Amino acid sequence: MRLAEIVRLSAEHLWLVAIAVFAAVVIAAPSAVILTRRPRLRRWTLGVVNVVQTVPSLAVFGFLLPLPFLGGVGKPTAIVALILYALLPILRNMVVGILGVDAGVRESAVAMGMTDGQILWGVELPLAFPTILAGIRIATVTTIGTATIAAAIGGGGLGTFVFRGIAMADTTTILAGAVPAALMAIAADEALGWIERRFSF
Amino acid sequence: MAALVEFRAVTYQIGGREILHGIDLCVQESETVALLGRSGSGKTTLLKMVNRLVEPTSGEVRFEGKPVTDWDPIRLRRRMGYVIQEGGLFPHATVAENVGLVPKLEGWPEERIRARTRELLDAMGMPAPVYGSRHPRQLSGGEKQRVGIARALAADPPLLLLDEPFAALDPVTRFEMQQRFARLRRAFGKTALFVTHDIREALMLGTRIALLKEGRLEIVARADEFVQARSPEATAFLATLGEGTLDGSHATG
């Protein structure tokens, strides 16, 4: 275990998290907009996504292993599992943020003759932005933690040290994975929190 | 004079409950009609039928002689300003951006939007260099309301719809706003439909007063006639004025 390996695995870890969170945002954004316009679909979808969230992360990795295309040992499986986890906080905060726009503000927008698209881009999304960003922040921080478990199915990242350390009963090796992951989570929390405050009204 | 807004046998039901029954009412050009009534009398619902935020269950609403259902809703709404309590301003936009919103939607050139915004903010006693770049959270209640009115006037619509715009203000600010509004409305020559539960406000600002009781029009009268009205609900409202004000001296609108 050398510094070079810590740096390499940290970069790999960060890469896993970035891809998973980015993909989750890309999936969540249009879904959230649709869900804010369809109350019944919203209840169902958020219910299902909630259930996914309650399944222990190690079990999700396990479930995905035997699946064709998605499954198998390696990074793709790990990323799919991480996306599933990042999805709920992002989707929920997008929906809550958009629905939370003050009724008087929304009514004024309609009454001034704004189209549905203009209201979405000009009113709802800007006003929901801090809430949406908070969802992305929560998802990022938890994904940094969950991603350590990805090493169990060959996902790589800082979890590699953690599992190796457990196998060798070597605390130093475990910490070589755990400490950078913790620092990464704190840094992400601070950075995204700062952006969030800058865009609050 | 042509009727700018016309309600014909308008009824509205929701969940089996009748909110409005057979309303017939005309708003003539350049007059201000005050829709007066208690909470739940249906006055706000009636107002929202003009810009199609609410659709009548039966009957018809006409604007500029054409049923509102024949209008493209976007075009219809851009021909009428809308002001609600607290103004309904966009919290993420500056005062100038709020005022210039409809002109911008209408594709006016930047320079013309700026000039119009400046003119309206001046008319509201809120000079653009001082207030233009502020956000709504930095304004007092009265200032927000003035910006709300400026925004409603921005694209020069022939009609203003106002839903208890001054109800949330303290009495002194409210009185100042009412006077300012009366002056402005005359200066800009706008037609207005005005929802209120305050008879003083209705007498002060309304050319005519339409009194709603439980979804029915009880009386429609000029302000100076209204103070003589003897119908039960009119009497109830007039009683809130107290002594010495029943001579119609408040009817300045």
CSV table of C-alpha atoms in Angstrom, one decimal:
chain,number,residue,atom,x,y,z
A,1,MET,CA,0.0,0.0,0.0
A,2,ARG,CA,1.6,3.2,-1.2
A,3,LEU,CA,0.5,6.8,-1.6
A,4,ALA,CA,0.3,6.2,-5.4
A,5,GLU,CA,-2.2,3.5,-4.9
A,6,ILE,CA,-4.3,5.6,-2.5
A,7,VAL,CA,-4.4,8.4,-5.1
A,8,ARG,CA,-5.2,5.9,-7.9
A,9,LEU,CA,-8.1,4.3,-6.0
A,10,SER,CA,-9.4,7.7,-4.8
A,11,ALA,CA,-9.6,8.8,-8.4
A,12,GLU,CA,-11.4,5.6,-9.3
A,13,HIS,CA,-13.7,6.1,-6.4
A,14,LEU,CA,-14.5,9.6,-7.4
A,15,TRP,CA,-15.1,8.5,-11.0
A,16,LEU,CA,-17.6,5.9,-9.9
A,17,VAL,CA,-19.5,8.4,-7.8
A,18,ALA,CA,-19.4,11.1,-10.6
A,19,ILE,CA,-20.8,8.7,-13.2
A,20,ALA,CA,-23.5,7.4,-10.9
A,21,VAL,CA,-24.7,10.8,-9.7
A,22,PHE,CA,-24.5,12.3,-13.2
A,23,ALA,CA,-26.6,9.4,-14.6
A,24,ALA,CA,-29.1,9.7,-11.7
A,25,VAL,CA,-29.6,13.4,-12.4
A,26,VAL,CA,-30.1,12.7,-16.2
A,27,ILE,CA,-32.7,10.1,-15.4
A,28,ALA,CA,-34.4,12.0,-12.6
A,29,ALA,CA,-34.7,15.4,-14.2
A,30,PRO,CA,-37.3,14.6,-17.0
A,31,SER,CA,-39.0,12.0,-14.7
A,32,ALA,CA,-39.4,14.6,-12.0
A,33,VAL,CA,-41.0,17.1,-14.4
A,34,ILE,CA,-43.4,14.5,-15.7
A,35,LEU,CA,-44.2,13.4,-12.1
A,36,THR,CA,-45.1,16.9,-11.0
A,37,ARG,CA,-47.8,17.0,-13.7
A,38,ARG,CA,-49.3,13.6,-12.8
A,39,PRO,CA,-50.3,13.1,-9.2
A,40,ARG,CA,-51.2,9.4,-9.4
A,41,LEU,CA,-48.1,8.4,-11.3
A,42,ARG,CA,-46.1,10.4,-8.8
A,43,ARG,CA,-47.4,8.4,-5.8
A,44,TRP,CA,-46.6,5.1,-7.5
A,45,THR,CA,-43.2,6.0,-8.7
A,46,LEU,CA,-42.0,7.5,-5.5
A,47,GLY,CA,-43.3,4.5,-3.7
A,48,VAL,CA,-41.4,2.1,-5.8
A,49,VAL,CA,-38.2,4.2,-5.7
A,50,ASN,CA,-38.6,4.3,-1.9
A,51,VAL,CA,-38.7,0.5,-1.7
A,52,VAL,CA,-35.5,0.2,-3.7
A,53,GLN,CA,-33.9,2.5,-1.2
A,54,THR,CA,-34.7,0.2,1.7
A,55,VAL,CA,-33.0,-2.8,0.2
A,56,PRO,CA,-29.5,-3.1,1.9
A,57,SER,CA,-26.8,-2.0,-0.6
A,58,LEU,CA,-24.8,-5.2,-0.4
A,59,ALA,CA,-28.0,-7.1,-1.3
A,60,VAL,CA,-28.6,-4.9,-4.3
A,61,PHE,CA,-25.1,-5.6,-5.6
A,62,GLY,CA,-25.8,-9.3,-5.0
A,63,PHE,CA,-29.2,-9.1,-6.9
A,64,LEU,CA,-27.6,-7.5,-9.9
A,65,LEU,CA,-24.8,-10.0,-10.3
A,66,PRO,CA,-26.7,-12.8,-12.1
A,67,LEU,CA,-28.6,-10.3,-14.4
A,68,PRO,CA,-27.7,-10.4,-18.1
A,69,PHE,CA,-26.1,-7.2,-19.6
A,70,LEU,CA,-26.3,-5.2,-16.4
A,71,GLY,CA,-24.9,-7.9,-14.1
A,72,GLY,CA,-21.6,-9.7,-13.7
A,73,VAL,CA,-18.6,-8.8,-11.7
A,74,GLY,CA,-17.1,-5.4,-12.5
A,75,LYS,CA,-17.7,-1.7,-12.7
A,76,PRO,CA,-20.9,-1.6,-14.8
A,77,THR,CA,-22.8,-3.6,-12.2
A,78,ALA,CA,-21.5,-1.4,-9.4
A,79,ILE,CA,-22.5,1.8,-11.3
A,80,VAL,CA,-26.0,0.5,-11.9
A,81,ALA,CA,-26.4,-0.2,-8.2
A,82,LEU,CA,-25.1,3.2,-7.3
A,83,ILE,CA,-27.5,4.9,-9.7
A,84,LEU,CA,-30.4,3.1,-8.2
A,85,TYR,CA,-29.3,4.5,-4.8
A,86,ALA,CA,-28.6,8.1,-5.9
A,87,LEU,CA,-32.0,8.2,-7.7
A,88,LEU,CA,-34.3,8.6,-4.8
A,89,PRO,CA,-33.0,11.7,-3.0
A,90,ILE,CA,-32.5,13.4,-6.4
A,91,LEU,CA,-35.9,12.6,-7.8
A,92,ARG,CA,-37.7,13.3,-4.5
A,93,ASN,CA,-36.1,16.7,-4.0
A,94,MET,CA,-36.7,17.7,-7.7
A,95,VAL,CA,-40.4,16.8,-7.3
A,96,VAL,CA,-40.7,18.5,-3.8
A,97,GLY,CA,-38.8,21.6,-5.0
A,98,ILE,CA,-41.0,22.1,-8.1
A,99,LEU,CA,-44.3,21.4,-6.2
A,100,GLY,CA,-43.1,23.7,-3.4
A,101,VAL,CA,-43.2,26.8,-5.6
A,102,ASP,CA,-45.5,29.3,-3.9
A,103,ALA,CA,-49.1,29.0,-5.2
A,104,GLY,CA,-49.4,32.8,-5.7
A,105,VAL,CA,-46.2,32.9,-7.7
A,106,ARG,CA,-47.3,30.0,-10.0
A,107,GLU,CA,-50.8,31.5,-10.4
A,108,SER,CA,-49.4,34.9,-11.3
A,109,ALA,CA,-47.2,33.2,-13.9
A,110,VAL,CA,-50.2,31.5,-15.5
A,111,ALA,CA,-52.3,34.7,-15.3
A,112,MET,CA,-49.6,36.7,-17.1
A,113,GLY,CA,-49.8,34.4,-20.0
A,114,MET,CA,-46.7,32.3,-19.6
A,115,THR,CA,-46.7,29.0,-21.4
A,116,ASP,CA,-46.2,25.7,-19.5
A,117,GLY,CA,-42.6,25.6,-20.8
A,118,GLN,CA,-41.9,29.2,-19.8
A,119,ILE,CA,-43.2,28.5,-16.3
A,120,LEU,CA,-41.1,25.4,-15.9
A,121,TRP,CA,-37.8,27.0,-17.1
A,122,GLY,CA,-38.4,30.5,-15.9
A,123,VAL,CA,-40.2,30.0,-12.6
A,124,GLU,CA,-40.3,26.5,-11.3
A,125,LEU,CA,-36.8,25.3,-11.9
A,126,PRO,CA,-35.0,28.4,-10.7
A,127,LEU,CA,-37.1,28.5,-7.6
A,128,ALA,CA,-36.7,24.8,-7.0
A,129,PHE,CA,-32.9,24.9,-7.7
A,130,PRO,CA,-31.7,25.1,-4.0
A,131,THR,CA,-33.9,22.1,-3.2
A,132,ILE,CA,-32.8,20.2,-6.3
A,133,LEU,CA,-29.1,20.9,-5.4
A,134,ALA,CA,-29.7,19.7,-1.8
A,135,GLY,CA,-30.9,16.4,-3.3
A,136,ILE,CA,-27.8,16.1,-5.4
A,137,ARG,CA,-25.7,16.9,-2.4
A,138,ILE,CA,-27.3,14.2,-0.2
A,139,ALA,CA,-27.0,11.7,-3.1
A,140,THR,CA,-23.4,12.5,-3.7
A,141,VAL,CA,-22.4,12.1,0.0
A,142,THR,CA,-24.3,8.8,0.4
A,143,THR,CA,-22.9,7.5,-2.9
A,144,ILE,CA,-19.4,8.2,-1.8
A,145,GLY,CA,-20.1,5.9,1.2
A,146,THR,CA,-22.0,3.3,-0.7
A,147,ALA,CA,-19.3,3.1,-3.4
A,148,THR,CA,-16.9,1.6,-0.9
A,149,ILE,CA,-19.1,-1.5,-1.0
A,150,ALA,CA,-18.9,-1.7,-4.8
A,151,ALA,CA,-15.4,-3.2,-4.3
A,152,ALA,CA,-17.2,-6.4,-3.1
A,153,ILE,CA,-18.3,-7.1,-6.7
A,154,GLY,CA,-15.2,-5.8,-8.4
A,155,GLY,CA,-16.2,-2.2,-8.7
A,156,GLY,CA,-12.8,-1.0,-7.5
A,157,GLY,CA,-12.4,2.3,-5.7
A,158,LEU,CA,-11.4,2.9,-2.1
A,159,GLY,CA,-13.5,-0.1,-0.9
A,160,THR,CA,-10.6,-2.2,-2.3
A,161,PHE,CA,-8.5,-1.1,0.7
A,162,VAL,CA,-11.4,-1.7,3.1
A,163,PHE,CA,-12.1,-5.3,2.0
A,164,ARG,CA,-8.4,-6.1,1.8
A,165,GLY,CA,-7.9,-4.7,5.3
A,166,ILE,CA,-10.8,-6.8,6.6
A,167,ALA,CA,-9.4,-9.9,5.0
A,168,MET,CA,-5.9,-9.3,6.4
A,169,ALA,CA,-7.3,-8.0,9.8
A,170,ASP,CA,-5.2,-4.9,9.2
A,171,THR,CA,-6.6,-1.7,10.6
A,172,THR,CA,-4.1,0.6,8.7
A,173,THR,CA,-5.2,-0.8,5.4
A,174,ILE,CA,-8.9,-0.3,6.3
A,175,LEU,CA,-8.2,3.3,7.3
A,176,ALA,CA,-6.3,3.9,4.0
A,177,GLY,CA,-9.7,3.3,2.3
A,178,ALA,CA,-12.0,4.8,5.0
A,179,VAL,CA,-10.2,8.1,5.7
A,180,PRO,CA,-10.0,9.3,2.0
A,181,ALA,CA,-13.6,8.3,1.5
A,182,ALA,CA,-14.7,10.3,4.6
A,183,LEU,CA,-12.6,13.3,3.5
A,184,MET,CA,-14.2,13.1,0.0
A,185,ALA,CA,-17.7,13.0,1.5
A,186,ILE,CA,-17.0,16.1,3.7
A,187,ALA,CA,-15.5,18.0,0.8
A,188,ALA,CA,-18.4,17.2,-1.5
A,189,ASP,CA,-20.9,18.2,1.2
A,190,GLU,CA,-19.1,21.5,1.8
A,191,ALA,CA,-18.7,22.4,-1.9
A,192,LEU,CA,-22.3,21.6,-2.9
A,193,GLY,CA,-23.6,23.2,0.3
A,194,TRP,CA,-21.8,26.4,-0.6
A,195,ILE,CA,-23.3,26.5,-4.2
A,196,GLU,CA,-26.7,25.7,-2.7
A,197,ARG,CA,-26.5,28.8,-0.3
A,198,ARG,CA,-25.4,31.0,-3.2
A,199,PHE,CA,-28.6,30.2,-5.1
A,200,SER,CA,-31.1,30.5,-2.2
A,201,PHE,CA,-33.7,33.3,-2.3
B,1,MET,CA,-69.6,52.4,-24.6
B,2,ALA,CA,-68.9,48.8,-25.2
B,3,ALA,CA,-68.8,46.1,-22.6
B,4,LEU,CA,-65.2,44.9,-22.2
B,5,VAL,CA,-66.2,42.0,-19.9
B,6,GLU,CA,-69.5,40.3,-19.9
B,7,PHE,CA,-70.8,37.5,-17.7
B,8,ARG,CA,-73.8,35.7,-19.0
B,9,ALA,CA,-75.7,33.3,-16.7
B,10,VAL,CA,-72.5,32.1,-15.2
B,11,THR,CA,-72.7,29.2,-12.8
B,12,TYR,CA,-70.0,27.3,-11.1
B,13,GLN,CA,-70.2,24.1,-9.2
B,14,ILE,CA,-67.5,22.1,-7.5
B,15,GLY,CA,-68.0,18.8,-5.7
B,16,GLY,CA,-71.8,19.2,-6.0
B,17,ARG,CA,-71.7,22.5,-4.3
B,18,GLU,CA,-72.9,25.6,-6.1
B,19,ILE,CA,-70.4,28.5,-5.7
B,20,LEU,CA,-72.0,30.8,-8.3
B,21,HIS,CA,-75.6,31.0,-9.5
B,22,GLY,CA,-76.6,32.6,-12.7
B,23,ILE,CA,-74.4,35.7,-12.7
B,24,ASP,CA,-75.1,38.4,-15.3
B,25,LEU,CA,-72.7,41.4,-15.2
B,26,CYS,CA,-71.1,43.8,-17.7
B,27,VAL,CA,-68.0,45.8,-17.1
B,28,GLN,CA,-67.9,48.8,-19.4
B,29,GLU,CA,-64.8,50.3,-20.8
B,30,SER,CA,-62.8,52.6,-18.4
B,31,GLU,CA,-65.0,51.8,-15.4
B,32,THR,CA,-63.9,50.1,-12.2
B,33,VAL,CA,-66.3,47.5,-10.9
B,34,ALA,CA,-65.8,46.4,-7.3
B,35,LEU,CA,-66.8,42.8,-6.6
B,36,LEU,CA,-67.8,43.1,-2.9
B,37,GLY,CA,-68.7,40.2,-0.7
B,38,ARG,CA,-67.8,38.1,2.4
B,39,SER,CA,-65.2,35.3,2.3
B,40,GLY,CA,-66.7,32.4,0.3
B,41,SER,CA,-69.2,34.6,-1.5
B,42,GLY,CA,-67.6,33.5,-4.9
B,43,LYS,CA,-66.1,36.8,-5.8
B,44,THR,CA,-62.6,35.5,-6.5
B,45,THR,CA,-63.9,32.6,-8.5
B,46,LEU,CA,-65.9,35.0,-10.6
B,47,LEU,CA,-62.7,37.1,-11.2
B,48,LYS,CA,-60.7,34.1,-12.2
B,49,MET,CA,-63.2,33.2,-14.9
B,50,VAL,CA,-62.1,36.3,-16.9
B,51,ASN,CA,-58.6,35.1,-17.4
B,52,ARG,CA,-59.6,31.4,-17.4
B,53,LEU,CA,-57.9,30.3,-14.2
B,54,VAL,CA,-61.4,28.9,-13.6
B,55,GLU,CA,-63.9,27.7,-16.2
B,56,PRO,CA,-67.6,28.2,-15.6
B,57,THR,CA,-69.8,25.0,-15.2
B,58,SER,CA,-72.4,26.7,-17.4
B,59,GLY,CA,-72.9,30.2,-18.9
B,60,GLU,CA,-70.4,32.3,-20.7
B,61,VAL,CA,-67.8,34.9,-20.1
B,62,ARG,CA,-66.9,37.3,-22.9
B,63,PHE,CA,-63.9,39.6,-23.3
B,64,GLU,CA,-63.9,42.3,-26.0
B,65,GLY,CA,-67.1,40.7,-27.3
B,66,LYS,CA,-65.7,37.3,-27.8
B,67,PRO,CA,-66.3,34.2,-25.5
B,68,VAL,CA,-63.1,33.6,-23.5
B,69,THR,CA,-63.2,30.0,-24.6
B,70,ASP,CA,-62.6,31.2,-28.2
B,71,TRP,CA,-59.5,33.0,-27.2
B,72,ASP,CA,-56.1,31.4,-27.1
B,73,PRO,CA,-55.6,31.4,-23.3
B,74,ILE,CA,-52.0,32.8,-23.6
B,75,ARG,CA,-53.2,35.8,-25.8
B,76,LEU,CA,-56.2,36.4,-23.6
B,77,ARG,CA,-54.1,36.5,-20.4
B,78,ARG,CA,-51.6,38.9,-21.9
B,79,ARG,CA,-54.5,41.4,-22.6
B,80,MET,CA,-55.2,41.6,-18.9
B,81,GLY,CA,-53.1,42.5,-15.9
B,82,TYR,CA,-53.5,40.4,-12.7
B,83,VAL,CA,-52.7,41.5,-9.2
B,84,ILE,CA,-53.1,39.4,-6.1
B,85,GLN,CA,-52.3,39.9,-2.4
B,86,GLU,CA,-48.5,40.3,-1.9
B,87,GLY,CA,-48.3,40.9,-5.6
B,88,GLY,CA,-47.3,37.3,-6.5
B,89,LEU,CA,-43.9,38.6,-7.5
B,90,PHE,CA,-41.2,36.2,-8.7
B,91,PRO,CA,-38.8,36.0,-5.7
B,92,HIS,CA,-35.8,35.1,-8.0
B,93,ALA,CA,-36.2,38.1,-10.3
B,94,THR,CA,-35.4,41.8,-9.6
B,95,VAL,CA,-38.0,44.5,-9.4
B,96,ALA,CA,-37.1,45.6,-13.0
B,97,GLU,CA,-37.3,42.0,-14.3
B,98,ASN,CA,-40.7,41.5,-12.6
B,99,VAL,CA,-42.1,44.6,-14.1
B,100,GLY,CA,-40.6,43.9,-17.6
B,101,LEU,CA,-41.9,40.3,-17.6
B,102,VAL,CA,-44.9,40.5,-19.9
B,103,PRO,CA,-43.2,42.9,-22.4
B,104,LYS,CA,-40.3,40.4,-22.5
B,105,LEU,CA,-42.7,37.5,-23.2
B,106,GLU,CA,-44.3,39.7,-25.9
B,107,GLY,CA,-40.8,40.1,-27.5
B,108,TRP,CA,-40.4,43.9,-27.0
B,109,PRO,CA,-36.9,45.2,-27.7
B,110,GLU,CA,-34.6,45.6,-24.7
B,111,GLU,CA,-34.6,49.4,-24.9
B,112,ARG,CA,-38.3,49.7,-25.0
B,113,ILE,CA,-38.7,47.3,-22.0
B,114,ARG,CA,-36.2,49.4,-20.0
B,115,ALA,CA,-38.0,52.6,-20.8
B,116,ARG,CA,-41.4,51.2,-19.9
B,117,THR,CA,-40.1,49.7,-16.7
B,118,ARG,CA,-38.6,53.1,-15.7
B,119,GLU,CA,-41.8,54.9,-16.6
B,120,LEU,CA,-44.0,52.6,-14.5
B,121,LEU,CA,-41.6,52.5,-11.5
B,122,ASP,CA,-41.5,56.3,-11.5
B,123,ALA,CA,-45.3,56.4,-11.6
B,124,MET,CA,-45.3,54.1,-8.5
B,125,GLY,CA,-42.9,56.4,-6.7
B,126,MET,CA,-40.2,53.7,-6.8
B,127,PRO,CA,-37.5,55.2,-9.1
B,128,ALA,CA,-35.8,52.5,-11.1
B,129,PRO,CA,-32.2,53.5,-10.2
B,130,VAL,CA,-33.0,52.9,-6.5
B,131,TYR,CA,-35.4,50.0,-6.7
B,132,GLY,CA,-34.9,48.4,-10.1
B,133,SER,CA,-32.1,45.9,-9.1
B,134,ARG,CA,-33.7,44.9,-5.7
B,135,HIS,CA,-35.3,41.6,-5.1
B,136,PRO,CA,-38.9,41.3,-3.7
B,137,ARG,CA,-37.6,40.1,-0.3
B,138,GLN,CA,-36.0,43.5,0.1
B,139,LEU,CA,-39.3,45.3,-0.3
B,140,SER,CA,-42.0,46.3,2.2
B,141,GLY,CA,-45.5,45.0,1.7
B,142,GLY,CA,-46.7,48.3,0.1
B,143,GLU,CA,-43.7,48.3,-2.2
B,144,LYS,CA,-44.3,44.7,-3.3
B,145,GLN,CA,-47.9,45.7,-4.1
B,146,ARG,CA,-46.8,48.7,-6.1
B,147,VAL,CA,-44.4,46.5,-8.1
B,148,GLY,CA,-47.3,44.0,-8.6
B,149,ILE,CA,-49.4,46.8,-10.1
B,150,ALA,CA,-46.6,48.1,-12.2
B,151,ARG,CA,-46.1,44.6,-13.6
B,152,ALA,CA,-49.8,44.2,-14.4
B,153,LEU,CA,-49.7,47.5,-16.3
B,154,ALA,CA,-46.5,46.8,-18.1
B,155,ALA,CA,-47.7,45.6,-21.5
B,156,ASP,CA,-50.5,48.2,-21.4
B,157,PRO,CA,-53.4,45.8,-21.2
B,158,PRO,CA,-57.0,47.2,-21.5
B,159,LEU,CA,-58.1,45.4,-18.4
B,160,LEU,CA,-56.8,45.0,-14.9
B,161,LEU,CA,-58.0,42.1,-12.6
B,162,LEU,CA,-57.3,42.7,-8.9
B,163,ASP,CA,-57.9,40.2,-6.2
B,164,GLU,CA,-57.9,41.9,-2.8
B,165,PRO,CA,-54.6,43.5,-3.6
B,166,PHE,CA,-54.3,45.7,-0.5
B,167,ALA,CA,-55.9,43.3,2.0
B,168,ALA,CA,-52.5,42.3,3.6
B,169,LEU,CA,-51.3,45.9,4.2
B,170,ASP,CA,-51.5,47.9,7.3
B,171,PRO,CA,-54.3,50.5,7.4
B,172,VAL,CA,-52.2,53.6,6.6
B,173,THR,CA,-50.3,52.0,3.8
B,174,ARG,CA,-53.5,50.5,2.4
B,175,PHE,CA,-55.1,54.0,2.3
B,176,GLU,CA,-52.1,55.4,0.5
B,177,MET,CA,-52.2,52.6,-2.0
B,178,GLN,CA,-55.9,53.0,-2.6
B,179,GLN,CA,-55.4,56.7,-3.3
B,180,ARG,CA,-52.4,56.0,-5.5
B,181,PHE,CA,-54.4,53.3,-7.4
B,182,ALA,CA,-57.3,55.6,-7.9
B,183,ARG,CA,-55.0,58.3,-9.4
B,184,LEU,CA,-53.2,55.8,-11.6
B,185,ARG,CA,-56.3,54.2,-12.9
B,186,ARG,CA,-57.6,57.5,-14.1
B,187,ALA,CA,-54.2,58.5,-15.5
B,188,PHE,CA,-53.8,55.3,-17.4
B,189,GLY,CA,-57.5,55.0,-18.3
B,190,LYS,CA,-57.8,51.4,-17.5
B,191,THR,CA,-60.9,49.2,-17.0
B,192,ALA,CA,-60.6,47.3,-13.8
B,193,LEU,CA,-62.4,44.4,-12.0
B,194,PHE,CA,-61.6,44.6,-8.4
B,195,VAL,CA,-62.3,41.9,-5.7
B,196,THR,CA,-62.6,43.2,-2.1
B,197,HIS,CA,-64.3,42.5,1.2
B,198,ASP,CA,-63.9,46.0,2.4
B,199,ILE,CA,-66.8,48.4,1.7
B,200,ARG,CA,-64.6,51.5,2.2
B,201,GLU,CA,-62.3,50.3,-0.5
B,202,ALA,CA,-65.3,49.4,-2.8
B,203,LEU,CA,-66.8,52.9,-2.3
B,204,MET,CA,-63.5,54.6,-2.8
B,205,LEU,CA,-62.3,52.8,-5.9
B,206,GLY,CA,-65.4,51.4,-7.6
B,207,THR,CA,-67.4,53.2,-10.3
B,208,ARG,CA,-69.9,50.6,-9.6
B,209,ILE,CA,-70.2,48.0,-6.9
B,210,ALA,CA,-71.4,44.5,-7.5
B,211,LEU,CA,-72.4,42.8,-4.2
B,212,LEU,CA,-72.2,39.1,-4.0
B,213,LYS,CA,-74.0,37.0,-1.4
B,214,GLU,CA,-73.6,33.2,-1.4
B,215,GLY,CA,-72.8,33.1,-5.1
B,216,ARG,CA,-75.6,35.4,-6.2
B,217,LEU,CA,-75.5,39.0,-7.2
B,218,GLU,CA,-77.6,40.8,-4.7
B,219,ILE,CA,-77.2,44.3,-6.1
B,220,VAL,CA,-75.2,46.2,-8.7
B,221,ALA,CA,-75.1,49.9,-8.2
B,222,ARG,CA,-73.1,53.1,-8.6
B,223,ALA,CA,-71.1,53.9,-5.5
B,224,ASP,CA,-73.4,56.9,-4.6
B,225,GLU,CA,-76.5,54.7,-5.1
B,226,PHE,CA,-75.0,51.9,-3.1
B,227,VAL,CA,-74.9,53.8,0.1
B,228,GLN,CA,-78.7,54.2,-0.2
B,229,ALA,CA,-79.3,50.5,-0.8
B,230,ARG,CA,-81.6,48.7,1.6
B,231,SER,CA,-81.1,45.1,0.7
B,232,PRO,CA,-80.1,42.8,3.6
B,233,GLU,CA,-76.4,42.2,2.7
B,234,ALA,CA,-75.9,45.8,1.6
B,235,THR,CA,-77.2,47.0,4.9
B,236,ALA,CA,-74.9,44.6,6.7
B,237,PHE,CA,-71.9,45.9,4.8
B,238,LEU,CA,-73.0,49.6,5.2
B,239,ALA,CA,-73.3,49.0,9.0
B,240,THR,CA,-69.6,48.4,9.2
B,241,LEU,CA,-68.9,52.0,8.1
B,242,GLY,CA,-70.0,53.4,11.4
B,243,GLU,CA,-71.7,56.8,11.9
B,244,GLY,CA,-70.9,59.9,9.9
B,245,THR,CA,-69.7,58.2,6.8
B,246,LEU,CA,-73.0,57.2,5.3
B,247,ASP,CA,-73.4,60.5,3.4
B,248,GLY,CA,-71.3,59.1,0.5
B,249,SER,CA,-68.4,61.4,1.1
B,250,HIS,CA,-66.1,58.4,0.6
B,251,ALA,CA,-67.4,57.8,-2.8
B,252,THR,CA,-64.5,59.5,-4.6
B,253,GLY,CA,-63.9,56.9,-7.3
